[in-house]
Short mmCIF file of C-alpha atoms in Angstrom, two decimals:
data_model
loop_
_atom_site.label_atom_id
_atom_site.label_comp_id
_atom_site.label_asym_id
_atom_site.label_seq_id
_atom_site.Cartn_x
_atom_site.Cartn_y
_atom_site.Cartn_z
CA MET A 1 -102.15 78.87 171.95
CA ALA A 2 -104.91 76.30 172.48
CA GLU A 3 -107.47 75.81 169.76
CA SER A 4 -110.41 78.15 170.27
CA ILE A 5 -113.48 76.35 171.60
CA PRO A 6 -116.71 76.82 169.61
CA LYS A 7 -119.53 78.42 171.60
CA ILE A 8 -122.08 75.88 170.36
CA LYS A 9 -121.45 72.35 169.27
CA ILE A 10 -123.94 69.71 168.12
CA LEU A 11 -123.22 66.50 170.00
CA GLN A 12 -123.30 63.00 168.59
CA GLY A 13 -126.73 61.46 168.16
CA ALA A 14 -128.47 64.33 166.38
CA ALA A 15 -131.00 63.57 163.65
CA PRO A 16 -129.64 64.44 160.17
CA ASP A 17 -132.43 67.01 159.68
CA LEU A 18 -131.77 68.37 163.20
CA SER A 19 -135.33 67.57 164.31
CA ALA A 20 -133.63 66.25 167.42
CA ALA A 21 -130.24 67.37 168.60
CA THR A 22 -128.15 68.07 171.68
CA TYR A 23 -126.41 71.40 171.71
CA GLN A 24 -123.40 71.88 173.90
CA ILE A 25 -122.98 75.50 174.88
CA HIS A 26 -119.54 76.40 176.15
CA ASP A 27 -118.92 78.68 179.15
CA GLU A 28 -122.56 78.81 180.26
CA SER A 29 -124.39 77.54 183.32
CA HIS A 30 -127.87 77.13 184.77
CA THR A 31 -128.18 80.92 184.70
CA ILE A 32 -128.92 80.89 180.99
CA GLY A 33 -129.78 77.19 180.84
CA ASN A 34 -132.93 77.34 182.91
CA ALA A 35 -134.16 80.56 181.30
CA LEU A 36 -133.56 79.03 177.88
CA ARG A 37 -135.35 75.82 178.88
CA TRP A 38 -138.37 77.85 179.94
CA MET A 39 -138.42 79.79 176.69
CA LEU A 40 -138.05 76.59 174.63
CA MET A 41 -140.99 75.15 176.56
CA LYS A 42 -143.07 78.10 175.41
CA ASN A 43 -142.47 77.04 171.79
CA ARG A 44 -145.56 77.65 169.68
CA ILE A 45 -145.26 74.37 167.75
CA LEU A 46 -146.27 72.42 170.83
CA TRP A 47 -149.36 74.56 171.19
CA LEU A 48 -150.35 73.86 167.59
CA GLN A 49 -149.96 70.15 168.24
CA VAL A 50 -152.06 70.25 171.37
CA LYS A 51 -154.89 71.91 169.47
CA ILE A 52 -155.43 68.76 167.39
CA PRO A 53 -158.68 67.23 168.77
CA SER A 54 -157.23 63.79 169.47
CA PHE A 55 -154.95 65.38 172.02
CA LYS A 56 -157.71 66.72 174.21
CA SER A 57 -156.65 64.47 177.04
CA PHE A 58 -153.10 65.68 176.72
CA VAL A 59 -151.94 66.59 180.21
CA PRO A 60 -148.17 66.58 180.53
CA VAL A 61 -146.43 66.22 183.82
CA SER A 62 -145.07 69.52 184.92
CA ALA A 63 -141.41 70.34 184.69
CA VAL A 64 -139.23 68.05 186.75
CA SER A 65 -136.47 70.06 188.24
CA SER A 66 -133.33 69.08 190.03
CA PRO A 67 -129.94 70.79 190.03
CA THR A 68 -128.49 68.83 187.16
CA PHE A 69 -131.45 67.49 185.23
CA LEU A 70 -134.40 69.43 183.92
CA SER A 71 -136.84 67.97 181.51
CA PHE A 72 -140.32 68.33 180.21
CA LEU A 73 -141.96 65.12 179.06
CA PRO A 74 -145.51 64.55 177.85
CA PRO A 75 -147.11 61.42 179.35
CA LYS A 76 -146.66 58.06 177.71
CA ALA A 77 -150.43 57.80 177.17
CA VAL A 78 -150.24 60.01 174.10
CA ASP A 79 -149.90 57.60 171.17
CA SER A 80 -148.04 59.98 168.96
CA PRO A 81 -144.46 60.28 167.81
CA CYS A 82 -144.60 63.96 168.64
CA ARG A 83 -142.43 65.11 171.47
CA LEU A 84 -140.67 68.18 172.64
CA ILE A 85 -138.06 67.23 175.14
CA ILE A 86 -135.66 69.70 176.57
CA LYS A 87 -132.91 68.33 178.69
CA MET A 88 -130.14 70.17 180.35
CA MET A 89 -127.09 68.59 181.85
CA SER A 90 -124.16 70.55 183.11
CA ASP A 91 -121.85 67.66 183.82
CA HIS A 92 -122.54 65.27 181.02
CA PRO A 93 -119.49 63.02 180.61
CA PHE A 94 -119.06 63.24 176.87
CA PRO A 95 -115.95 61.47 175.59
CA SER A 96 -114.95 63.95 172.88
CA VAL A 97 -114.52 66.83 175.30
CA PRO A 98 -110.89 67.88 175.71
CA HIS A 99 -110.98 68.78 179.43
CA PRO A 100 -112.30 66.82 182.40
CA SER A 101 -113.63 69.85 184.25
CA GLU A 102 -116.11 71.02 181.71
CA ASN A 103 -117.59 74.47 181.65
CA VAL A 104 -120.55 73.59 179.43
CA ILE A 105 -124.27 72.89 179.38
CA ASN A 106 -125.97 70.41 177.08
CA VAL A 107 -129.38 71.37 175.78
CA ARG A 108 -131.37 68.58 174.13
CA ILE A 109 -134.24 69.67 171.88
CA GLN A 110 -136.57 67.26 170.08
CA MET A 111 -139.19 68.67 167.76
CA TYR A 112 -142.53 67.68 166.30
CA ASP A 113 -143.08 67.30 162.56
CA ASP A 114 -139.36 67.08 161.73
CA LEU A 115 -138.96 70.80 162.31
CA SER A 116 -135.44 72.07 162.91
CA SER A 117 -134.44 72.25 166.56
CA LEU A 118 -131.78 74.79 165.63
CA ASP A 119 -134.50 77.14 164.38
CA ALA A 120 -136.33 76.63 167.68
CA LEU A 121 -133.13 77.45 169.58
CA VAL A 122 -132.50 80.62 167.59
CA GLU A 123 -136.14 81.65 168.01
CA ALA A 124 -136.05 81.03 171.77
CA LEU A 125 -132.89 83.11 172.11
CA GLY A 126 -134.53 85.94 170.19
CA ASN A 127 -137.61 85.76 172.40
CA LEU A 128 -135.46 85.72 175.52
CA ASP A 129 -133.72 88.88 174.34
CA ASN A 130 -137.08 90.60 173.76
CA LEU A 131 -138.13 89.56 177.26
CA CYS A 132 -134.97 91.02 178.82
CA GLU A 133 -135.41 94.23 176.85
CA SER A 134 -138.98 94.74 178.04
CA ILE A 135 -138.02 94.02 181.66
CA GLU A 136 -135.22 96.57 181.44
CA ASP A 137 -137.48 99.18 179.83
CA THR A 138 -140.20 98.69 182.45
CA TYR A 139 -137.65 98.93 185.27
CA LEU A 140 -136.06 102.11 183.93
CA GLU A 141 -139.45 103.67 183.28
CA ASP A 142 -140.51 103.07 186.88
CA LEU A 143 -137.17 104.41 188.12
CA ARG A 144 -137.72 107.60 186.09
CA LYS A 145 -141.18 108.07 187.61
CA ASN A 146 -139.37 108.43 190.91
CA ASN A 147 -142.38 107.60 193.08
CA HIS A 148 -140.57 105.30 195.49
CA GLU A 149 -139.53 105.75 199.08
CA THR A 150 -135.95 106.95 199.48
CA TRP A 151 -133.98 106.60 202.65
CA ARG A 152 -130.45 106.88 203.96
CA GLU A 153 -128.57 103.78 205.04
CA GLU A 154 -125.39 104.09 207.08
CA SER A 155 -122.60 101.64 206.42
CA MET B 1 -161.36 94.37 199.87
CA ALA B 2 -159.09 91.36 199.85
CA LYS B 3 -156.96 90.95 196.77
CA ASP B 4 -157.57 87.78 194.80
CA TYR B 5 -155.14 86.03 192.54
CA ASP B 6 -155.80 83.42 189.89
CA SER B 7 -155.40 80.10 191.71
CA ARG B 8 -152.91 79.03 189.02
CA ARG B 9 -150.58 81.75 190.20
CA LEU B 10 -150.54 80.55 193.80
CA VAL B 11 -148.11 78.22 195.52
CA HIS B 12 -150.16 76.60 198.25
CA ILE B 13 -148.63 76.50 201.72
CA GLY B 14 -149.88 73.82 204.09
CA ALA B 15 -148.89 73.18 207.69
CA GLU B 16 -146.30 70.58 206.71
CA ARG B 17 -145.74 71.02 202.98
CA VAL B 18 -145.96 73.27 199.97
CA SER B 19 -147.81 72.25 196.81
CA ASN B 20 -148.48 73.59 193.30
CA VAL B 21 -144.87 74.65 193.16
CA SER B 22 -144.22 74.41 189.41
CA SER B 23 -145.49 76.96 186.95
CA THR B 24 -148.03 75.64 184.46
CA ASP B 25 -148.14 78.46 181.92
CA PHE B 26 -146.66 76.59 178.98
CA PRO B 27 -148.20 74.95 175.93
CA GLY B 28 -149.72 71.56 176.46
CA HIS B 29 -150.57 71.88 180.11
CA TYR B 30 -154.15 73.02 179.74
CA PRO B 31 -156.15 71.65 176.79
CA ASN B 32 -157.14 74.27 174.23
CA GLU B 33 -155.36 77.14 175.91
CA ASP B 34 -152.59 79.00 174.17
CA HIS B 35 -149.67 79.52 176.51
CA SER B 36 -147.02 79.82 173.83
CA TRP B 37 -144.67 82.79 173.92
CA ASN B 38 -146.31 86.08 173.10
CA LEU B 39 -144.37 89.27 173.73
CA GLN B 40 -147.48 91.43 173.76
CA LYS B 41 -149.17 89.29 176.40
CA PHE B 42 -145.97 89.19 178.40
CA LYS B 43 -145.68 92.98 178.36
CA GLU B 44 -149.28 93.32 179.56
CA ARG B 45 -148.60 91.10 182.56
CA LEU B 46 -145.16 92.46 183.36
CA GLN B 47 -144.88 94.94 186.21
CA VAL B 48 -141.81 96.43 187.81
CA LYS B 49 -142.33 98.64 190.82
CA ILE B 50 -139.49 100.12 192.82
CA GLN B 51 -140.53 100.22 196.48
CA ARG B 52 -137.56 101.56 198.42
CA LEU B 53 -134.23 102.97 197.38
CA SER B 54 -131.34 103.94 199.62
CA ASN B 55 -127.72 104.81 199.00
CA ARG B 56 -126.84 101.14 199.52
CA SER B 57 -129.87 99.00 198.67
CA ILE B 58 -132.96 98.74 196.53
CA ASP B 59 -136.25 96.88 196.98
CA PHE B 60 -138.42 96.32 193.95
CA ASP B 61 -141.23 94.07 192.75
CA LEU B 62 -140.85 92.08 189.55
CA VAL B 63 -144.26 90.70 188.60
CA GLY B 64 -145.28 88.46 185.72
CA VAL B 65 -142.06 86.57 184.97
CA ASP B 66 -141.13 82.96 185.51
CA ALA B 67 -138.82 81.91 188.34
CA SER B 68 -136.21 80.85 185.78
CA ILE B 69 -135.94 84.44 184.57
CA ALA B 70 -135.91 86.04 188.01
CA ASN B 71 -133.33 83.49 189.15
CA ALA B 72 -131.14 84.16 186.12
CA PHE B 73 -130.95 87.84 187.08
CA ARG B 74 -130.25 86.99 190.72
CA ARG B 75 -127.45 84.63 189.73
CA ILE B 76 -125.97 87.17 187.31
CA LEU B 77 -126.02 89.87 190.01
CA ILE B 78 -123.98 87.67 192.34
CA ALA B 79 -121.61 86.05 189.88
CA GLU B 80 -121.40 87.85 186.55
CA VAL B 81 -121.73 91.61 186.94
CA PRO B 82 -118.11 92.83 186.76
CA THR B 83 -116.32 94.93 189.38
CA ILE B 84 -112.75 96.01 190.10
CA ALA B 85 -110.74 94.36 192.88
CA ILE B 86 -107.11 93.93 193.84
CA GLU B 87 -105.81 90.81 192.11
CA ARG B 88 -102.02 90.92 192.43
CA VAL B 89 -99.92 92.02 195.38
CA TYR B 90 -96.17 92.50 195.09
CA VAL B 91 -94.71 92.51 198.58
CA TRP B 92 -91.39 94.29 198.91
CA ASP B 93 -91.45 94.33 202.68
CA ASN B 94 -93.80 92.98 205.31
CA THR B 95 -92.54 92.63 208.86
CA SER B 96 -96.01 92.81 210.42
CA VAL B 97 -97.55 89.83 212.24
CA ILE B 98 -99.91 89.15 209.32
CA VAL B 99 -98.27 86.88 206.77
CA ASP B 100 -98.07 87.97 203.13
CA GLU B 101 -100.76 85.65 201.76
CA VAL B 102 -103.31 86.48 204.45
CA LEU B 103 -102.71 90.19 204.02
CA SER B 104 -102.99 89.83 200.23
CA HIS B 105 -106.31 88.05 200.63
CA ARG B 106 -107.58 90.84 202.89
CA LEU B 107 -106.50 93.43 200.34
CA GLY B 108 -108.38 91.61 197.59
CA LEU B 109 -111.62 91.82 199.54
CA ILE B 110 -111.57 95.64 199.85
CA PRO B 111 -114.49 97.11 197.84
CA LEU B 112 -113.13 99.75 195.45
CA ASN B 113 -115.03 102.82 194.22
CA ILE B 114 -114.01 102.40 190.55
CA ASP B 115 -116.74 102.31 187.91
CA PRO B 116 -116.06 99.05 186.04
CA ALA B 117 -117.32 100.62 182.79
CA LEU B 118 -114.10 102.68 182.70
CA MET B 119 -111.88 99.60 182.66
CA ALA B 120 -111.35 96.72 180.27
CA PHE B 121 -111.04 93.03 181.10
CA LYS B 122 -107.70 91.36 180.76
CA SER B 123 -108.31 88.82 178.01
CA HIS B 124 -106.08 86.38 179.88
CA THR B 125 -104.76 86.45 183.45
CA ASP B 126 -101.19 86.50 182.17
CA ASP B 127 -101.85 89.43 179.83
CA VAL B 128 -99.55 92.42 180.02
CA ALA B 129 -100.87 95.03 182.44
CA THR B 130 -101.83 98.24 180.64
CA ASP B 131 -103.42 101.50 181.76
CA ARG B 132 -106.73 100.22 180.31
CA ASN B 133 -106.93 97.03 182.39
CA THR B 134 -104.93 97.62 185.58
CA LEU B 135 -104.90 100.20 188.35
CA VAL B 136 -101.85 100.38 190.57
CA PHE B 137 -101.89 101.26 194.27
CA ASN B 138 -98.91 101.59 196.58
CA VAL B 139 -98.77 100.93 200.31
CA ASP B 140 -95.83 102.20 202.28
CA ILE B 141 -96.15 102.38 206.03
CA THR B 142 -93.69 102.15 208.91
CA CYS B 143 -94.69 102.17 212.55
CA THR B 144 -92.60 104.27 214.94
CA ARG B 145 -92.78 105.33 218.56
CA ASN B 146 -94.53 108.64 219.12
CA PRO B 147 -91.69 110.99 220.12
CA ASN B 148 -94.11 113.22 222.05
CA PRO B 149 -96.68 110.92 223.69
CA PRO B 150 -99.39 112.67 225.74
CA PRO B 151 -98.81 112.40 229.50
CA PRO B 152 -100.12 109.06 230.85
CA LYS B 153 -103.41 109.18 232.76
CA PRO B 154 -103.47 107.58 236.21
CA ASN B 155 -104.95 104.05 236.44
CA GLU B 156 -105.31 103.81 232.67
CA GLU B 157 -103.44 101.76 230.13
CA PRO B 158 -101.94 104.09 227.49
CA SER B 159 -103.61 103.57 224.12
CA PRO B 160 -101.57 102.46 221.07
CA SER B 161 -102.64 105.57 219.17
CA ASP B 162 -100.95 107.69 221.85
CA LEU B 163 -97.79 105.62 222.04
CA TYR B 164 -97.14 104.90 218.35
CA LEU B 165 -97.39 106.52 214.95
CA ASN B 166 -98.86 104.53 212.02
CA HIS B 167 -99.80 101.59 214.23
CA GLU B 168 -102.63 100.49 211.90
CA LEU B 169 -102.68 99.88 208.17
CA LEU B 170 -106.06 101.21 207.04
CA SER B 171 -107.70 101.05 203.62
CA LYS B 172 -107.14 104.81 203.24
CA HIS B 173 -103.37 104.18 203.17
CA LEU B 174 -103.70 102.78 199.63
CA VAL B 175 -102.17 105.38 197.30
CA TRP B 176 -103.30 105.35 193.70
CA LYS B 177 -100.47 105.60 191.15
CA PRO B 178 -102.01 106.80 187.87
CA ALA B 179 -100.43 105.36 184.75
CA GLY B 180 -100.77 106.34 181.10
CA ASP B 181 -103.93 108.37 180.45
CA GLN B 182 -105.66 107.16 183.64
CA GLU B 183 -105.47 110.63 185.15
CA SER B 184 -107.64 112.03 182.35
CA VAL B 185 -110.02 109.01 182.46
CA PHE B 186 -110.73 109.56 186.15
CA GLU B 187 -110.73 113.36 185.94
CA GLY B 188 -113.75 114.84 187.68
CA LEU B 189 -114.50 111.55 189.43
CA SER B 190 -113.52 110.67 192.96
CA PRO B 191 -109.98 109.28 192.75
CA PRO B 192 -109.81 105.46 192.67
CA GLY B 193 -109.64 103.98 196.15
CA PRO B 194 -111.56 101.97 198.72
CA THR B 195 -115.25 102.81 199.24
CA ASN B 196 -114.63 102.75 202.99
CA PRO B 197 -111.43 104.49 204.19
CA ASN B 198 -111.42 102.92 207.67
CA ILE B 199 -111.02 99.18 207.09
CA VAL B 200 -108.24 97.87 209.35
CA LEU B 201 -105.94 95.67 207.28
CA ALA B 202 -103.02 95.10 209.67
CA LYS B 203 -101.80 96.24 213.06
CA LEU B 204 -98.20 97.34 213.50
CA ARG B 205 -95.76 97.99 216.31
CA PRO B 206 -92.57 100.11 216.26
CA GLY B 207 -90.02 98.73 213.82
CA GLN B 208 -92.59 96.91 211.68
CA ALA B 209 -93.21 98.06 208.13
CA ILE B 210 -95.25 97.16 205.09
CA SER B 211 -94.28 98.11 201.54
CA MET B 212 -96.30 96.72 198.64
CA GLU B 213 -97.53 97.35 195.13
CA LEU B 214 -101.15 96.34 194.43
CA HIS B 215 -102.67 95.71 191.00
CA ALA B 216 -106.45 95.98 190.68
CA VAL B 217 -108.20 94.41 187.68
CA LYS B 218 -111.72 93.87 186.39
CA GLY B 219 -113.33 90.52 187.15
CA VAL B 220 -116.57 88.67 187.89
CA GLY B 221 -117.90 86.93 190.99
CA LYS B 222 -117.77 83.45 189.48
CA ASP B 223 -113.99 83.80 189.36
CA HIS B 224 -113.68 85.03 192.96
CA ALA B 225 -116.29 86.29 195.45
CA LYS B 226 -114.30 89.51 195.92
CA PHE B 227 -115.53 90.60 192.47
CA SER B 228 -119.20 90.18 193.44
CA PRO B 229 -120.84 93.63 193.31
CA VAL B 230 -123.60 92.77 195.79
CA ALA B 231 -123.68 92.05 199.50
CA THR B 232 -126.88 90.13 198.87
CA ALA B 233 -129.14 89.82 195.88
CA SER B 234 -132.23 87.85 196.78
CA TYR B 235 -135.94 87.58 196.20
CA ARG B 236 -139.00 86.30 198.04
CA LEU B 237 -142.40 85.48 196.66
CA LEU B 238 -145.28 87.70 197.73
CA PRO B 239 -147.25 86.06 200.58
CA HIS B 240 -150.99 85.75 200.07
CA ILE B 241 -153.38 85.23 202.98
CA LYS B 242 -157.02 84.42 202.40
CA ILE B 243 -159.46 84.36 205.31
CA THR B 244 -162.07 81.82 204.25
CA LYS B 245 -164.29 81.90 207.36
CA PRO B 246 -164.78 85.05 209.48
CA ILE B 247 -162.60 85.04 212.58
CA PRO B 248 -164.78 85.48 215.71
CA PRO B 249 -163.93 88.88 217.29
CA PRO B 250 -162.83 87.37 220.64
CA LEU B 251 -160.10 85.44 218.80
CA GLY B 252 -159.04 88.44 216.70
CA LYS B 253 -155.98 89.36 218.77
CA LYS B 254 -154.76 85.78 218.90
CA PHE B 255 -155.15 85.48 215.12
CA GLN B 256 -153.31 88.76 214.59
CA LYS B 257 -150.37 87.49 216.63
CA CYS B 258 -150.01 84.48 214.32
CA PHE B 259 -148.71 86.82 211.62
CA SER B 260 -145.96 89.42 211.37
CA PRO B 261 -146.85 92.83 212.85
CA GLY B 262 -149.07 94.96 210.59
CA VAL B 263 -150.30 92.12 208.40
CA ILE B 264 -153.70 91.56 210.06
CA LYS B 265 -156.07 94.45 210.69
CA ILE B 266 -158.82 94.45 213.32
CA ASP B 267 -161.62 96.96 212.89
CA PRO B 268 -161.77 98.86 216.23
CA ASN B 269 -165.57 99.19 216.08
CA THR B 270 -166.85 95.90 214.69
CA GLY B 271 -163.90 93.68 215.63
CA GLU B 272 -163.82 92.41 212.06
CA VAL B 273 -160.54 90.70 211.17
CA SER B 274 -159.06 91.32 207.71
CA VAL B 275 -155.75 91.20 205.85
CA ASP B 276 -153.93 94.48 205.23
CA GLU B 277 -153.07 94.10 201.53
CA GLU B 278 -150.50 96.91 201.69
CA ASN B 279 -148.55 95.15 204.44
CA VAL B 280 -149.06 91.52 203.50
CA ARG B 281 -145.55 91.52 202.00
CA LYS B 282 -144.17 91.92 205.53
CA ASP B 283 -145.45 88.49 206.55
CA SER B 284 -142.79 85.89 207.28
CA VAL B 285 -145.21 83.05 206.36
CA SER B 286 -144.45 81.29 209.63
CA ARG B 287 -147.64 79.15 209.26
CA GLU B 288 -148.33 79.74 212.95
CA ALA B 289 -152.06 80.16 212.22
CA LEU B 290 -152.24 76.60 210.90
CA ARG B 291 -151.02 75.22 214.23
CA HIS B 292 -154.20 76.36 216.00
CA PRO B 293 -157.20 74.11 215.35
CA GLU B 294 -159.58 77.07 215.68
CA PHE B 295 -157.86 78.85 212.75
CA ALA B 296 -156.73 75.95 210.58
CA ASP B 297 -159.98 75.88 208.58
CA SER B 298 -160.42 79.65 208.46
CA VAL B 299 -157.33 80.68 206.55
CA GLU B 300 -155.50 79.70 203.38
CA LEU B 301 -151.83 80.57 203.08
CA SER B 302 -150.00 80.81 199.78
CA ARG B 303 -147.40 82.70 197.85
CA VAL B 304 -147.81 84.27 194.41
CA ARG B 305 -145.55 82.30 192.08
CA ASP B 306 -144.71 85.10 189.65
CA PHE B 307 -144.53 87.98 192.14
CA PHE B 308 -140.89 88.51 193.09
CA LEU B 309 -139.88 90.89 195.86
CA PHE B 310 -136.27 91.64 195.01
CA ASN B 311 -133.78 93.03 197.48
CA ILE B 312 -130.34 94.03 196.24
CA GLU B 313 -127.61 95.49 198.44
CA THR B 314 -124.63 96.99 196.69
CA GLU B 315 -121.12 96.60 198.03
CA SER B 316 -119.30 98.11 195.08
CA ALA B 317 -118.97 101.19 192.93
CA TYR B 318 -122.43 100.64 191.41
CA PRO B 319 -125.28 102.69 192.88
CA PRO B 320 -128.00 100.18 193.89
CA GLU B 321 -130.46 101.25 191.18
CA ARG B 322 -127.87 100.55 188.47
CA LEU B 323 -127.24 96.92 189.45
CA PHE B 324 -130.38 95.39 187.97
CA PRO B 325 -129.97 97.07 184.54
CA GLU B 326 -126.35 95.85 184.59
CA ALA B 327 -127.58 92.30 185.20
CA VAL B 328 -130.00 92.59 182.29
CA ARG B 329 -127.20 93.92 180.12
CA VAL B 330 -124.96 90.96 181.01
CA MET B 331 -127.84 88.56 180.29
CA ARG B 332 -128.49 90.13 176.89
CA GLU B 333 -124.79 90.00 176.07
CA LYS B 334 -124.78 86.26 176.83
CA ILE B 335 -127.89 85.73 174.72
CA SER B 336 -126.43 87.65 171.81
CA ILE B 337 -123.19 85.62 171.90
CA ILE B 338 -125.10 82.31 171.90
CA ARG B 339 -127.49 83.55 169.25
CA ASN B 340 -124.68 84.64 166.94
CA ALA B 341 -123.03 81.27 167.43
CA ALA B 342 -126.33 79.45 166.71
CA GLU B 343 -126.93 81.50 163.59
CA ALA B 344 -123.37 80.91 162.41
CA LEU B 345 -123.86 77.19 163.01
CA LYS B 346 -127.08 77.29 161.02
CA ALA B 347 -125.44 79.14 158.12
CA GLN B 348 -122.54 76.70 158.22
CA LEU B 349 -124.87 73.67 158.12
CA GLU B 350 -126.99 75.15 155.35
CA GLY B 351 -123.79 75.87 153.43
CA THR B 352 -122.68 72.25 153.63
CA THR B 353 -126.07 70.88 152.50
CA ASP B 354 -126.06 73.26 149.54
CA VAL B 355 -122.63 72.04 148.50
CA GLU B 356 -123.75 68.42 148.74
CA MET B 357 -126.81 69.14 146.63
CA VAL B 358 -124.69 70.78 143.97
CA GLU B 359 -122.34 67.83 143.91
CA ALA B 360 -125.26 65.37 143.63
#
């Protein structure tokens, strides 16, 4: 039997305090990757940073999106070490991976103020679950109300 | 009264391009505005409204979520909501003109009426088949000449159904062979079989026969498209049409024809041209109006970025209204697996630092 693959792995190049790290999530794709990226972008820490007066001119470029690379980068003009960068690569050629056809996504999270990116990841996952729950509840509630048009479709 | 949306919610549609495509509702985009995650605020904005429901499809609006979320559900519906399909075919005899592998492929694509919740996944493809993870069907059919064909009609070719018996292998010829406690599991439900009994799988002539054993298992669409529970799962963004300058009544009809039927109203008395907000969703957003110089400055076309018009067609055992909750369930399962792994990783890392501190 092959060795069981961990669901999440921290890739090489992470800060010792995990303020910046790349997480490799096994057996996941853009389905969860993009939703997770969006939720990480909603991280409250960034909002607290933006509130500091010297950042009034802070206008980040909007999310760059392409099939394999998604990132959110504040402009270079901001003279601050603070960044929150979320990168997602589905086909990152990482040497320590046992198989060439990888079924993984890499999520890079860099935090302000040396906060833990792992905490941000756990928090984002929790928020994403709350979001799904409220969507499901709202859907089922509307279905129960039964005030939609019904019709018969022949196959 | 024309409906107005916050301009931040609109994707602008020009004659040759679209702009304001990306969402901007995240921290740091607007100075001194809090766009960080807030469940309460999200719930206030969230709307789900089911519009139409049939025995095969559902149309509903999902309003107030980001495209990444709506797209996750769409992708899960196509690729990750499980269904049951025929996975293994043991051919004892096949003398028909369709070769074994092509026939096997056709069999795999038959939609089955089995509720996937009643079955378990095989943990590995080479796992032993049990009554919990496999359903067995038999096919046994031999074509013969009809011993008593009806008298031939003049000037008409006799039809195969008159001349032969069992000249077509149809999906209804699949015979379920219950194993173990399957009979009690499916008691009271329609017996496992194809959703459509009349799918032609092979044509036969006298002397030809097919004898096979079929094993159906639970799987997901990302493994093979035959496991996909939906015929289509798609969404569009709600079109938004804003008339910025009144359209002169003589041009009303021409303006109306630039849009899909029912989208533009013309008042029969005053000739006033307006947008029918109830029907604006029917518009195909062809941008025809922008081609005419007389209209180009009078109308603004856009789509509402967080207003998704979902359409899901089922082609499986799931009733259409159950598909979306299934997708949400799959999504939450994925989240919980990753979250448990992340928390375990965190505990593991904290554990190692503690040990180091003790040693120091």
